[in-house]
Coordinates of C-alpha atoms and ligand atoms in Angstrom, one line a residue:
X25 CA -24.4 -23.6 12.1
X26 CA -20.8 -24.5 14.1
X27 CA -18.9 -21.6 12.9
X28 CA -17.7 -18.5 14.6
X29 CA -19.8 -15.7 12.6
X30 CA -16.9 -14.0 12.5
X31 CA -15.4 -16.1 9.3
X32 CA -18.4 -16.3 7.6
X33 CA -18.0 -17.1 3.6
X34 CA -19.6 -14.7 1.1
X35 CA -22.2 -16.0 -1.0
X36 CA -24.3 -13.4 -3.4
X37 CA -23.6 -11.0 -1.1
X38 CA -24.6 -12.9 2.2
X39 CA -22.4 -14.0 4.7
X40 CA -22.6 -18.1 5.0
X41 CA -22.0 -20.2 7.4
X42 CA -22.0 -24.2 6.7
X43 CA -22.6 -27.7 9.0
X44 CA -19.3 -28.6 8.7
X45 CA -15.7 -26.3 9.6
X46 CA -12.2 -26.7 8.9
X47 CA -9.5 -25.7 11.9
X48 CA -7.1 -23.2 11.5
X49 CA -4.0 -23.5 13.1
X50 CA -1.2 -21.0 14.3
X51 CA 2.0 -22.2 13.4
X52 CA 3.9 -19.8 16.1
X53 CA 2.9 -22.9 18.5
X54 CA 0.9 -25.5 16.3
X55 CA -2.3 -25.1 18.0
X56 CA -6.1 -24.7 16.9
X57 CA -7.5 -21.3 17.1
X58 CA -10.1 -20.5 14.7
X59 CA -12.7 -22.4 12.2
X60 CA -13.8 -21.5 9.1
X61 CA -16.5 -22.8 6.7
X62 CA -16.1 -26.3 5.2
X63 CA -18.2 -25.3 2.2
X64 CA -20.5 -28.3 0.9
X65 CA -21.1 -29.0 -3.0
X66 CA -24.6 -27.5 -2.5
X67 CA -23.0 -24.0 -1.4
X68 CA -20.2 -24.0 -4.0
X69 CA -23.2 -24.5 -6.3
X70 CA -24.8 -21.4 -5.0
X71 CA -21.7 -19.5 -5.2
X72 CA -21.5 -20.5 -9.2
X73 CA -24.7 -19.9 -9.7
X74 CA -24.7 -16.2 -8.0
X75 CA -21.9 -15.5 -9.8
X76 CA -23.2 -16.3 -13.2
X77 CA -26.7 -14.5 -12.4
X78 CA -24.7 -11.0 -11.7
X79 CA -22.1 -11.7 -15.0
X80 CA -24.1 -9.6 -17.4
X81 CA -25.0 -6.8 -15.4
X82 CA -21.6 -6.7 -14.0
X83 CA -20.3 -7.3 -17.6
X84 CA -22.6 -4.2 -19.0
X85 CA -21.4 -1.2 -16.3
X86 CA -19.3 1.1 -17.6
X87 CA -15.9 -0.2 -17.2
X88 CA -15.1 3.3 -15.4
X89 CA -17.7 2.1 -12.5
X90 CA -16.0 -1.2 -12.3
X91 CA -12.4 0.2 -12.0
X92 CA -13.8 2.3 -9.7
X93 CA -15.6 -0.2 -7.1
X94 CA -11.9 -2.0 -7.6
X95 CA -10.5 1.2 -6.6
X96 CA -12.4 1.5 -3.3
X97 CA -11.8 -2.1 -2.8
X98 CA -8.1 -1.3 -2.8
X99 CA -8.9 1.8 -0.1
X100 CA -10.8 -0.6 2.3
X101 CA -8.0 -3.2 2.4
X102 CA -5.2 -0.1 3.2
X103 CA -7.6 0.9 5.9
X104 CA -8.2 -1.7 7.5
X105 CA -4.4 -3.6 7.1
X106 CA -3.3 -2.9 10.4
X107 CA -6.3 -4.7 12.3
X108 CA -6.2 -7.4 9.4
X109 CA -2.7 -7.9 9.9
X110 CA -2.7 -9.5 13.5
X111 CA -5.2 -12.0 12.3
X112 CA -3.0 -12.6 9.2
X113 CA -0.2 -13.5 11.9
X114 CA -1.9 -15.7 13.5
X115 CA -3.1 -18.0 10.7
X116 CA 0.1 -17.5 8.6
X117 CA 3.0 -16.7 11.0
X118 CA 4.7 -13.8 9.0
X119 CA 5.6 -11.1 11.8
X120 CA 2.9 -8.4 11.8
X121 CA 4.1 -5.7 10.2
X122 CA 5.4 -7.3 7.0
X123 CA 1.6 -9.1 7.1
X124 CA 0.3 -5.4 7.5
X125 CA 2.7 -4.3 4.1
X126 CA 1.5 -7.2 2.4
X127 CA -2.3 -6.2 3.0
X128 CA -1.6 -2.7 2.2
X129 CA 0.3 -3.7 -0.9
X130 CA -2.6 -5.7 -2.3
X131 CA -4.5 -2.0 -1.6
X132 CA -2.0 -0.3 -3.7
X133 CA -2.2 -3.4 -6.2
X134 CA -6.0 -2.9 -6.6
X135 CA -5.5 0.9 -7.6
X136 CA -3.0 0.5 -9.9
X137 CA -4.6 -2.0 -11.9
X138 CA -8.0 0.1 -11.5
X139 CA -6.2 2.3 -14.1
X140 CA -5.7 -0.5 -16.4
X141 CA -8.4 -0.3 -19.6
X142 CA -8.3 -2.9 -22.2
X143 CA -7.2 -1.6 -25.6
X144 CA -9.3 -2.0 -28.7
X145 CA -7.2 -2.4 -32.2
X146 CA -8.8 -0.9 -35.0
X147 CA -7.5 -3.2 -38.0
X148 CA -9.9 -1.2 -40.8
X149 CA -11.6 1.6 -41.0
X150 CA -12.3 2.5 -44.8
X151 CA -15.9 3.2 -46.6
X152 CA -16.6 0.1 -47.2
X153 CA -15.8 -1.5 -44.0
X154 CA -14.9 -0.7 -40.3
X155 CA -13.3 -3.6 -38.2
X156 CA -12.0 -3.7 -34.8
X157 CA -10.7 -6.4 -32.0
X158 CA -11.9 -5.4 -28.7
X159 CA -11.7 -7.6 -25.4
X160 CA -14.7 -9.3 -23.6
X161 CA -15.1 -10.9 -20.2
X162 CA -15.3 -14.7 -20.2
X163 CA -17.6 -15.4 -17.4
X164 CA -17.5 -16.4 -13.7
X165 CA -13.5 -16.7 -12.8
X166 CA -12.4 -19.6 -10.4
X167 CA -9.9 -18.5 -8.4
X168 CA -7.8 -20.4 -6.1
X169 CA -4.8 -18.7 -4.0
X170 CA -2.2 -20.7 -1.6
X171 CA -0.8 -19.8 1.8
X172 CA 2.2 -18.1 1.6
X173 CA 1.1 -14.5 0.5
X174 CA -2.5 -14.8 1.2
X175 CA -4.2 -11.5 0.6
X176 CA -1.7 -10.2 -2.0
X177 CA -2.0 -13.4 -4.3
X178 CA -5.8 -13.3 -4.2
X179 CA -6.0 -9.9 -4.8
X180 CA -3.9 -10.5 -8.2
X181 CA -6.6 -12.3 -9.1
X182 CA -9.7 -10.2 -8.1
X183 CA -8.8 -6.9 -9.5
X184 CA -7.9 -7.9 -13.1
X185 CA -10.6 -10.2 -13.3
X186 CA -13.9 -7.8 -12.0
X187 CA -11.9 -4.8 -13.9
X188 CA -12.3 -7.0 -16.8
X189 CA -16.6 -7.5 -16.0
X190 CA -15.8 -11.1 -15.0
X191 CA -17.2 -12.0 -12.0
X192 CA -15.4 -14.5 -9.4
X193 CA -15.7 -17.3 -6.8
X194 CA -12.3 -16.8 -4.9
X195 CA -11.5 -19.8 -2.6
X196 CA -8.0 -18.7 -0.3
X197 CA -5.8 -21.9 1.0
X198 CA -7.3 -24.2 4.0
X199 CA -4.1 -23.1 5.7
X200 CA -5.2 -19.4 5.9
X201 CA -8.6 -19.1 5.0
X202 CA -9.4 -16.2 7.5
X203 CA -8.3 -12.9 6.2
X204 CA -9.5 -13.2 3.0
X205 CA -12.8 -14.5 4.4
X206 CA -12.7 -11.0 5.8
X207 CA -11.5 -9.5 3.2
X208 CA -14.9 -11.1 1.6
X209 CA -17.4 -9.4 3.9
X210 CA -15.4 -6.2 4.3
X211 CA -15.7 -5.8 -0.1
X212 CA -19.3 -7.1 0.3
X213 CA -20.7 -3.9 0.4
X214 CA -18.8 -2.4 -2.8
X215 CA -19.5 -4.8 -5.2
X216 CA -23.2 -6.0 -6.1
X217 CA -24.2 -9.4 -4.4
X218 CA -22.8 -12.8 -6.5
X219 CA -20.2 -10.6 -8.0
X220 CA -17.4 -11.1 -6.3
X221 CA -17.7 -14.2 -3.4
X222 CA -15.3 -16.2 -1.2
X223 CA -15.7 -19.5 0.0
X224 CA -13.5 -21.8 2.2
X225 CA -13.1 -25.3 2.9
X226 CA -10.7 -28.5 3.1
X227 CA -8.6 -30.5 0.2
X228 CA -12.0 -31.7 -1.2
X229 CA -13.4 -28.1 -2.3
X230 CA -10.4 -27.3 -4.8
X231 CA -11.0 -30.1 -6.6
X232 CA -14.7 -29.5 -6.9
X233 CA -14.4 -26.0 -8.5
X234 CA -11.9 -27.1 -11.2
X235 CA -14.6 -29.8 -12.2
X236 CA -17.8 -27.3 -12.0
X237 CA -19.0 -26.9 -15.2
X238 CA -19.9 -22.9 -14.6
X239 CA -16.5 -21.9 -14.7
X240 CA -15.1 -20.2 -17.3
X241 CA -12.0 -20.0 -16.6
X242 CA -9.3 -20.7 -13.4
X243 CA -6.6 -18.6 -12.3
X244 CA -4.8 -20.9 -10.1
X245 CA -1.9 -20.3 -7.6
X246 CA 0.3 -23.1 -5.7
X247 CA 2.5 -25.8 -6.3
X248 CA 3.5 -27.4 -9.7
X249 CA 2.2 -30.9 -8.9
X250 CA -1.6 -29.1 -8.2
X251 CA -0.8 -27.0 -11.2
X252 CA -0.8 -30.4 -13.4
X253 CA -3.8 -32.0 -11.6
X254 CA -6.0 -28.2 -12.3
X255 CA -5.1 -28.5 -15.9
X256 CA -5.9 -32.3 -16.1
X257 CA -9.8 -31.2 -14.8
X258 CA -9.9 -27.6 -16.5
X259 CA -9.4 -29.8 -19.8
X260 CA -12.9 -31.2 -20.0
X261 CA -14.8 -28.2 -19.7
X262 CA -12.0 -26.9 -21.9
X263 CA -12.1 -24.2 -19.5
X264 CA -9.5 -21.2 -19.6
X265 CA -6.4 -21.3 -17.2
X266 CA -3.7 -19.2 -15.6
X267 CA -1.4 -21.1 -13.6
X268 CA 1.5 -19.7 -10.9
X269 CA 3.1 -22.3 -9.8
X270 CA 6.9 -23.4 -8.2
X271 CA 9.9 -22.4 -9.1
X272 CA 13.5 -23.0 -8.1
X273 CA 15.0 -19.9 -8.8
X274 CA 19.0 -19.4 -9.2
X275 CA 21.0 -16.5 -8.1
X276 CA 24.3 -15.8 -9.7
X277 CA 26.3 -13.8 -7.9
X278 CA 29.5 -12.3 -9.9
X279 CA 33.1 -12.0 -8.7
X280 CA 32.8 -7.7 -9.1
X281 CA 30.0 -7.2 -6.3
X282 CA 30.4 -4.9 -3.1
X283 CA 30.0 -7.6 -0.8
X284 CA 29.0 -4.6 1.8
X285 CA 25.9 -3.8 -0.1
X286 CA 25.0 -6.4 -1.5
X287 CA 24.8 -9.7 1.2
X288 CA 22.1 -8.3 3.3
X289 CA 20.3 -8.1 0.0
X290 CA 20.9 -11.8 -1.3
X291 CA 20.3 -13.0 2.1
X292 CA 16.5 -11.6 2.0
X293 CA 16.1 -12.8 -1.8
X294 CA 16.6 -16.2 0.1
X295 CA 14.7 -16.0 3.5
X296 CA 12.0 -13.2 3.8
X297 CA 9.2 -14.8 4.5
X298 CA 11.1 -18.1 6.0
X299 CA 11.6 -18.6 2.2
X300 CA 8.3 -19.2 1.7
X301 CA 8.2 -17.2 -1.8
X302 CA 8.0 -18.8 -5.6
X303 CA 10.3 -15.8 -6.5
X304 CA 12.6 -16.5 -3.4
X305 CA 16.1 -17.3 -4.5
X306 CA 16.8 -21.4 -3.6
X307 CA 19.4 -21.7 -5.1
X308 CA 23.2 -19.2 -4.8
X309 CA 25.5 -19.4 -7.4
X310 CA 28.8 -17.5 -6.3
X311 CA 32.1 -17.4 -8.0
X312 CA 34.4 -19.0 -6.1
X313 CA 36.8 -15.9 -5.4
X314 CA 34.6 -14.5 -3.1
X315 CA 32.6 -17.8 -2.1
X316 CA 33.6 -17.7 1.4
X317 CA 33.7 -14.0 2.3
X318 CA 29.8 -14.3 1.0
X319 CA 29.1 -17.7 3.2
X320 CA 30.5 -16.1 6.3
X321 CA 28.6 -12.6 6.1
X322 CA 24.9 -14.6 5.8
X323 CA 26.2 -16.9 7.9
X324 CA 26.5 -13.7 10.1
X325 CA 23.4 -11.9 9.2
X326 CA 21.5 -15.8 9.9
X327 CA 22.7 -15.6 13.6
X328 CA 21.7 -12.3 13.8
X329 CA 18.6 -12.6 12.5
X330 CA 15.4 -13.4 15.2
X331 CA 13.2 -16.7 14.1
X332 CA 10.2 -16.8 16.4
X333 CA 6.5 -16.1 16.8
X334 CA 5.7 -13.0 14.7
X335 CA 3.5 -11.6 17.2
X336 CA 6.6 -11.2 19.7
X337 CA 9.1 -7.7 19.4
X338 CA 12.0 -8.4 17.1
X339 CA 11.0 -11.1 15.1
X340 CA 12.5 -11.5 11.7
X341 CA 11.5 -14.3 10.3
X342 CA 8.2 -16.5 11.4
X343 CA 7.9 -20.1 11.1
X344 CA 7.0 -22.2 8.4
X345 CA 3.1 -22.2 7.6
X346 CA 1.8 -25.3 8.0
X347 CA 2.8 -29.0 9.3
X348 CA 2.9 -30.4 5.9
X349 CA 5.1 -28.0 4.6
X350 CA 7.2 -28.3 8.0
X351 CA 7.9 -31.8 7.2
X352 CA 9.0 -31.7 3.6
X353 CA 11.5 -29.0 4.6
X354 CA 12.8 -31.1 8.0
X355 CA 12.8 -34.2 5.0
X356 CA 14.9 -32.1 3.2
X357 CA 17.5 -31.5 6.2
X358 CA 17.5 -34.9 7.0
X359 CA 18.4 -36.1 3.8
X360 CA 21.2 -33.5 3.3
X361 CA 22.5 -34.8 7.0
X362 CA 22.6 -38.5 5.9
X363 CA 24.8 -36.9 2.6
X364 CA 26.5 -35.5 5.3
X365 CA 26.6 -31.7 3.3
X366 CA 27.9 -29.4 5.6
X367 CA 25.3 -27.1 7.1
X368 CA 25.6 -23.0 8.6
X369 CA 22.7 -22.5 10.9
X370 CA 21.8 -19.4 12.1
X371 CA 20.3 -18.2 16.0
X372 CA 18.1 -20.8 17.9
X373 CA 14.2 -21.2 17.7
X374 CA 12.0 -21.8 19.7
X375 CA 10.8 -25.1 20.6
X376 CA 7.4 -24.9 21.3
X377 CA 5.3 -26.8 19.3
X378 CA 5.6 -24.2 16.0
X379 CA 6.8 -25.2 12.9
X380 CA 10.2 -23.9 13.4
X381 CA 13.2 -24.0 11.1
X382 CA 16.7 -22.3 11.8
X383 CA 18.2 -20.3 8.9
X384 CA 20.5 -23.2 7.5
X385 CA 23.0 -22.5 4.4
X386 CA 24.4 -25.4 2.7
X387 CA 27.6 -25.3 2.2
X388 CA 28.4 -26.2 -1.8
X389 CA 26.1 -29.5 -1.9
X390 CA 26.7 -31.3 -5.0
X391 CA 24.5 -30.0 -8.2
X392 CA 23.1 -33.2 -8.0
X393 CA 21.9 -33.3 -4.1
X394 CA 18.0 -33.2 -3.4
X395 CA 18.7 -29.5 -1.7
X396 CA 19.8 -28.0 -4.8
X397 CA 17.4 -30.1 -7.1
X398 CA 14.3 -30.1 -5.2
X399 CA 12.1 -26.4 -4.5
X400 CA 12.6 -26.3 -0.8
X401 CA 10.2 -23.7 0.1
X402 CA 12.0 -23.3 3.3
X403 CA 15.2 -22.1 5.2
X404 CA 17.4 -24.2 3.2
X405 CA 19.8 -22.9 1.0
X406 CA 21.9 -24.5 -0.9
X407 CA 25.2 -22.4 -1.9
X408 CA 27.3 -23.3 -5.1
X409 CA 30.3 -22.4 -6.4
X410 CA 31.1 -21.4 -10.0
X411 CA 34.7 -20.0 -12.0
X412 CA 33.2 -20.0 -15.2
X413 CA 30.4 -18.4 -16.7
X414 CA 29.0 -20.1 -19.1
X415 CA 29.3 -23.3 -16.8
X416 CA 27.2 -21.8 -13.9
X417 CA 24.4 -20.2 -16.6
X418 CA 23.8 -23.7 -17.8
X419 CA 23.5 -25.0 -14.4
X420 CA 20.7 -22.3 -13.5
X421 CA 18.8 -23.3 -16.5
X422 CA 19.3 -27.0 -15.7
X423 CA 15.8 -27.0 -14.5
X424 CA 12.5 -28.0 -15.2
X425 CA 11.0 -24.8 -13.3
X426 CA 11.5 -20.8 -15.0
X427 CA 10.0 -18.8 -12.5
X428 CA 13.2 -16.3 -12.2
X429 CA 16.3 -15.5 -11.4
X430 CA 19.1 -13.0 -10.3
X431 CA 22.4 -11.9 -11.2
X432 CA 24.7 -9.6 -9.0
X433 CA 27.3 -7.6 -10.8
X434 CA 28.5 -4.4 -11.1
X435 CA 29.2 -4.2 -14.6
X436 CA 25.7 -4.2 -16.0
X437 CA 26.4 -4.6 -19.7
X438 CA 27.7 -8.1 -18.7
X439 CA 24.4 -8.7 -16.4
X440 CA 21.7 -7.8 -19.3
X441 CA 23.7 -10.2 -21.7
X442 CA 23.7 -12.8 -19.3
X443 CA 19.9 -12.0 -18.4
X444 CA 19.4 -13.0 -22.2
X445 CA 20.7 -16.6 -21.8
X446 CA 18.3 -17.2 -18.4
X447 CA 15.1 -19.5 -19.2
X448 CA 12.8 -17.9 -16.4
X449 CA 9.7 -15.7 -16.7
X450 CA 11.2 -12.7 -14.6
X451 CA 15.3 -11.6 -14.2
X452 CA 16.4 -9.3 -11.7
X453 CA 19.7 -7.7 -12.1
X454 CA 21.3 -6.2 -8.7
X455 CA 17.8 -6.7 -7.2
X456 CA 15.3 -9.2 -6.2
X457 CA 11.9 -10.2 -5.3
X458 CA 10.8 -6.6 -7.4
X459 CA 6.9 -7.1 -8.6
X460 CA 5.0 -4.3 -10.4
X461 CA 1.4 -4.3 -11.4
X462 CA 2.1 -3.1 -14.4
X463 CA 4.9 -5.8 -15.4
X464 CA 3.7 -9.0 -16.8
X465 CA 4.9 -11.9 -14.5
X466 CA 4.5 -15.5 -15.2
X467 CA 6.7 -18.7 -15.3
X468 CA 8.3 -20.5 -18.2
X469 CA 8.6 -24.0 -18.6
X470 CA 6.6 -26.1 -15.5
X471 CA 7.0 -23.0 -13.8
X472 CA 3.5 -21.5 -15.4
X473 CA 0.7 -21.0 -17.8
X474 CA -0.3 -17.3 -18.7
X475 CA 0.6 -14.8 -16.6
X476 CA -0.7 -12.1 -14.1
X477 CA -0.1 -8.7 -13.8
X478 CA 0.3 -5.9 -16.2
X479 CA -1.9 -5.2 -19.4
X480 CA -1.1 -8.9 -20.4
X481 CA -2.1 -10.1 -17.0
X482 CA -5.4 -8.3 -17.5
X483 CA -6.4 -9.8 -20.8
X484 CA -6.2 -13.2 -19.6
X485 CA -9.1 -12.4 -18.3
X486 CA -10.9 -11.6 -21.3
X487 CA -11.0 -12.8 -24.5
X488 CA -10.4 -10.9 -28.3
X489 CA -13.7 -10.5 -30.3
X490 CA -13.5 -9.2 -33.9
X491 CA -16.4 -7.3 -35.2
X492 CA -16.4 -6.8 -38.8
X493 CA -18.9 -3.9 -40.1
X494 CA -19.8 -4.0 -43.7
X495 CA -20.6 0.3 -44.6
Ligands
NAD24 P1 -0.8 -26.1 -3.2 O1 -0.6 -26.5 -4.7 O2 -0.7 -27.2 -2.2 O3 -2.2 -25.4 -3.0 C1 -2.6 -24.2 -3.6 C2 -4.1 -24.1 -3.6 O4 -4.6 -25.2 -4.4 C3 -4.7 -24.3 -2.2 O5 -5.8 -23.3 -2.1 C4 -5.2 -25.7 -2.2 O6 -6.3 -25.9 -1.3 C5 -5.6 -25.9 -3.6 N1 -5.7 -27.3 -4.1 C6 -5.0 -28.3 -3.6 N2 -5.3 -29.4 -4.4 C7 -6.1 -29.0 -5.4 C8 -6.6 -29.7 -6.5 N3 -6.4 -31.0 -6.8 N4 -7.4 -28.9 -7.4 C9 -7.6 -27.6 -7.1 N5 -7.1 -27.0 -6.1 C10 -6.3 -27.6 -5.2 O7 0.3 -25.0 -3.0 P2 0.7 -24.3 -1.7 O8 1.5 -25.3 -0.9 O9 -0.5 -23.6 -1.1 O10 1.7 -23.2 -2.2 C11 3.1 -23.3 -2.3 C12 3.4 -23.5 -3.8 O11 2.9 -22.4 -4.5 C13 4.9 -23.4 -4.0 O12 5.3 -24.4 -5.0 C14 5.1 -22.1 -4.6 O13 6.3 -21.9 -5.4 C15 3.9 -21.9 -5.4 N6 3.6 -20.5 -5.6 C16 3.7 -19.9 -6.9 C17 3.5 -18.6 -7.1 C18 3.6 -18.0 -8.4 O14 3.1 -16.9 -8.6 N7 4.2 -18.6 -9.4 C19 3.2 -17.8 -6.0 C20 3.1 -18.3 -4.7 C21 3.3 -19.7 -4.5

């Protein structure tokens, strides 16, 4: 009993504590400042085994009691954002009020999809026989979020799946376990015990869900290279799946744009969030007419724009999450200095002991170079230029990821045919980074399996049973 009560995990409805913690660290200076449960195999057992003993009960209330417990879920999470939000900026660095939108968004998240009711299809319905296909839970859901949107991409997870009667052991990242082991406690007292519980630990514990035989399905959230390792253990309890994982998304940005309104625009695509988004755009396409005119305004609004500790007044952008991460990206500018690329950075940061990264645009790498080939997943961005059309389209779709993608253009018509020809999951035309809970969104190629969101999102967490009724 070494942890803080404060992040206790939520098991059946109690909140746990374990022998063993992880550190959390705050990457505005790269020191230790909280610890959360290390959850043993014994606990995770507990957790399966809560969550299967609540299943049919949950499973057999009225699907209008369910939406509405995910409902008051959603009103808890709005209520309480801004308090959660300065914890959320200590363990993942975003400044705090774009951590306070995202925990407010997952509220307004929750109530959409509280509206959403599976249909049933009614295939026959004659004297002699009556047959429909309705939608069933599958069981307890294993649900496993990264560090990058914390809250939001957990609550993705937990509203389909306990609208659906599922019930769910959610396990956030070890990078920024600590809001949503809040978030755990403060939904304890909507939902009855074992249905919905959280549990944190170290890179052991994701492992040992996939491989828990209780699990019915996993809804999994991260990298590409985890995404293949989940599927390789999901496969031999032939368990279900849903899989968000990396992308590299290209923006093509045509010669007919109104550079004045739309470069503050692009330049957010690329680095909200220190470009720590799937859906951020990594790499720029622009036609070469008005290449430079493009570089120098971000290279503008980079200087302009404040890297530093999110908790401090006028901070933009925060730092990058975690050391790991931090390392891969410096790799990444280290490698395009040896190629000797040419590289735009914006203002200073600090030096401090965070994981900081200045704004850097790279200046038209080759196609070939590890900035424009690799998922970065950091202030990097590689900028390209194209003259011809279907030349630069091929070059987006010369990828193994198909997360999504934008094109800037004023003449639409053009835009919606060249949407057609893009091999991602989601295209935005004259926009980016646009979600809706009512929109389907998922990755093609290695980007994904299944998707989340929408009514299709929904019924991946259920499955079709036909019942055929002899009159
Ligand atoms: P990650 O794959 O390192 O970790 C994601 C989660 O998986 C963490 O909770 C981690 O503890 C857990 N995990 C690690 N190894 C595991 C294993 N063998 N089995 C089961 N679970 C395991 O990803 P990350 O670094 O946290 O997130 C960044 C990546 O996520 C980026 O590639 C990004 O593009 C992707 N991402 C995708 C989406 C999407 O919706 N498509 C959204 C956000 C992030």
């Amino acid at each position: 009993m070494t942890v803080n009560d404060d992040y206790a995990m939520t098991i059946d409805g109690k909140a746990v504590l374990s022998e063993k913690v992880i550190k959390v660290i705050n990457p505005a200076n790269g020191k230790i400042f909280a610890e959360a449960p290390d959850c043993s195999a014994e606990q995770l057992d507990e957790a399966v085994t809560a969550a299967q003993s609540a299943f049919r009960n949950w499973r057999d209330t009225p699907i209008k009691e369910r939406q509405a417990m995910v409902r008051k879920a959603g009103d808890l999470l709005i209520e309480h954002a801004a308090e959660l939000s300065r914890l959320f900026t200590r363990e993942q660095g975003r400044p705090v009020d774009a951590a306070a939108m995202e925990i407010q968004g997952a509220g307004t998240w929750m109530h959409a999809v509280a509206e959403m009711t599976p249909p049933v299809h009614v295939s026959a319905d004659t004297e002699t026989e009556f047959v429909e296909t309705r939608y069933v839970p599958l069981g307890v859901i294993c649900a496993i979020a990264p560090w990058n949107f914390p809250v939001n991409l957990a609550m993705w997870k937990v509203a389909p799946a306990l609208v659906a009667g599922n019930t769910m052991v959610l396990k956030p990242s070890p990078f920024t376990p600590l809001c949503t082991l809040k978030i755990g406690q403060l939904l304890n007292g909507i939902f009855p015990p074992g249905v919905f519980n959280v549990i944190s630990g170290g890179d052991d514990l994701g492992p040992m869900m996939t491989s828990h035989p209780g699990f019915a399905k996993i809804s999994f959230t991260g990298s590409t290279a985890t995404g293949k390792r989940v599927m390789e253990s999901a496969s031999k309890g032939l368990k279900r799946l849903t899989l968000e994982l990396g992308g590299n998304d290209a923006a093509i940005v045509m010669p007919d744009v109104d550079l004045d309104e739309v470069a503050a625009k692009i330049f957010f695509g690329a680095f909200f969030n220190t470009s720590q988004i799937c859906v951020a755009t990594k790499r720029l396409y622009v036609h070469e007419i008005i290449y430079d005119d493009l570089r120098d305004r971000l290279a503008a609004i980079a200087e302009a724009t404040k890297v530093g500790d999110g908790t401090e007044q006028g901070t933009v952008l925060g730092p990058i999450q975690n050391q790991r991460q931090y390392e891969r990206v410096l790799d990444l500018m280290k490698d395009a200095r040896d190629t000797e690329l040419t590289m735009i950075q914006g203002s200073a940061v600090p030096k401090n002991g965070g994981y900081f990264i200045p704004i850097t645009i790279v200046d038209n790498p080759p196609e070939d170079s590890r900035v424009v080939q690799e998922e970065a997943f950091g202030p990097i961005l590689p900028m390209l230029k194209f003259s011809d059309i279907d030349d630069v389209i091929e070059r987006a779709n010369n990828s193994d990821y198909g997360l999504a993608g934008a094109i800037w253009s004023k003449d639409t018509d053009k835009a919606m045919e060249i949407a057609r020809r893009i091999e991602t999951g989601t295209v935005w035309i004259n926009q980016n980074l646009m979600l809706r809970p009512d929109t389907a969104f998922g990755g093609h190629k290695q980007s994904g399996f299944g998707v989340e969101n929408g009514m299709d999102g929904l019924l991946e967490y259920m499955a079709p049973q036909a019942v055929y009724l002899a009159r």
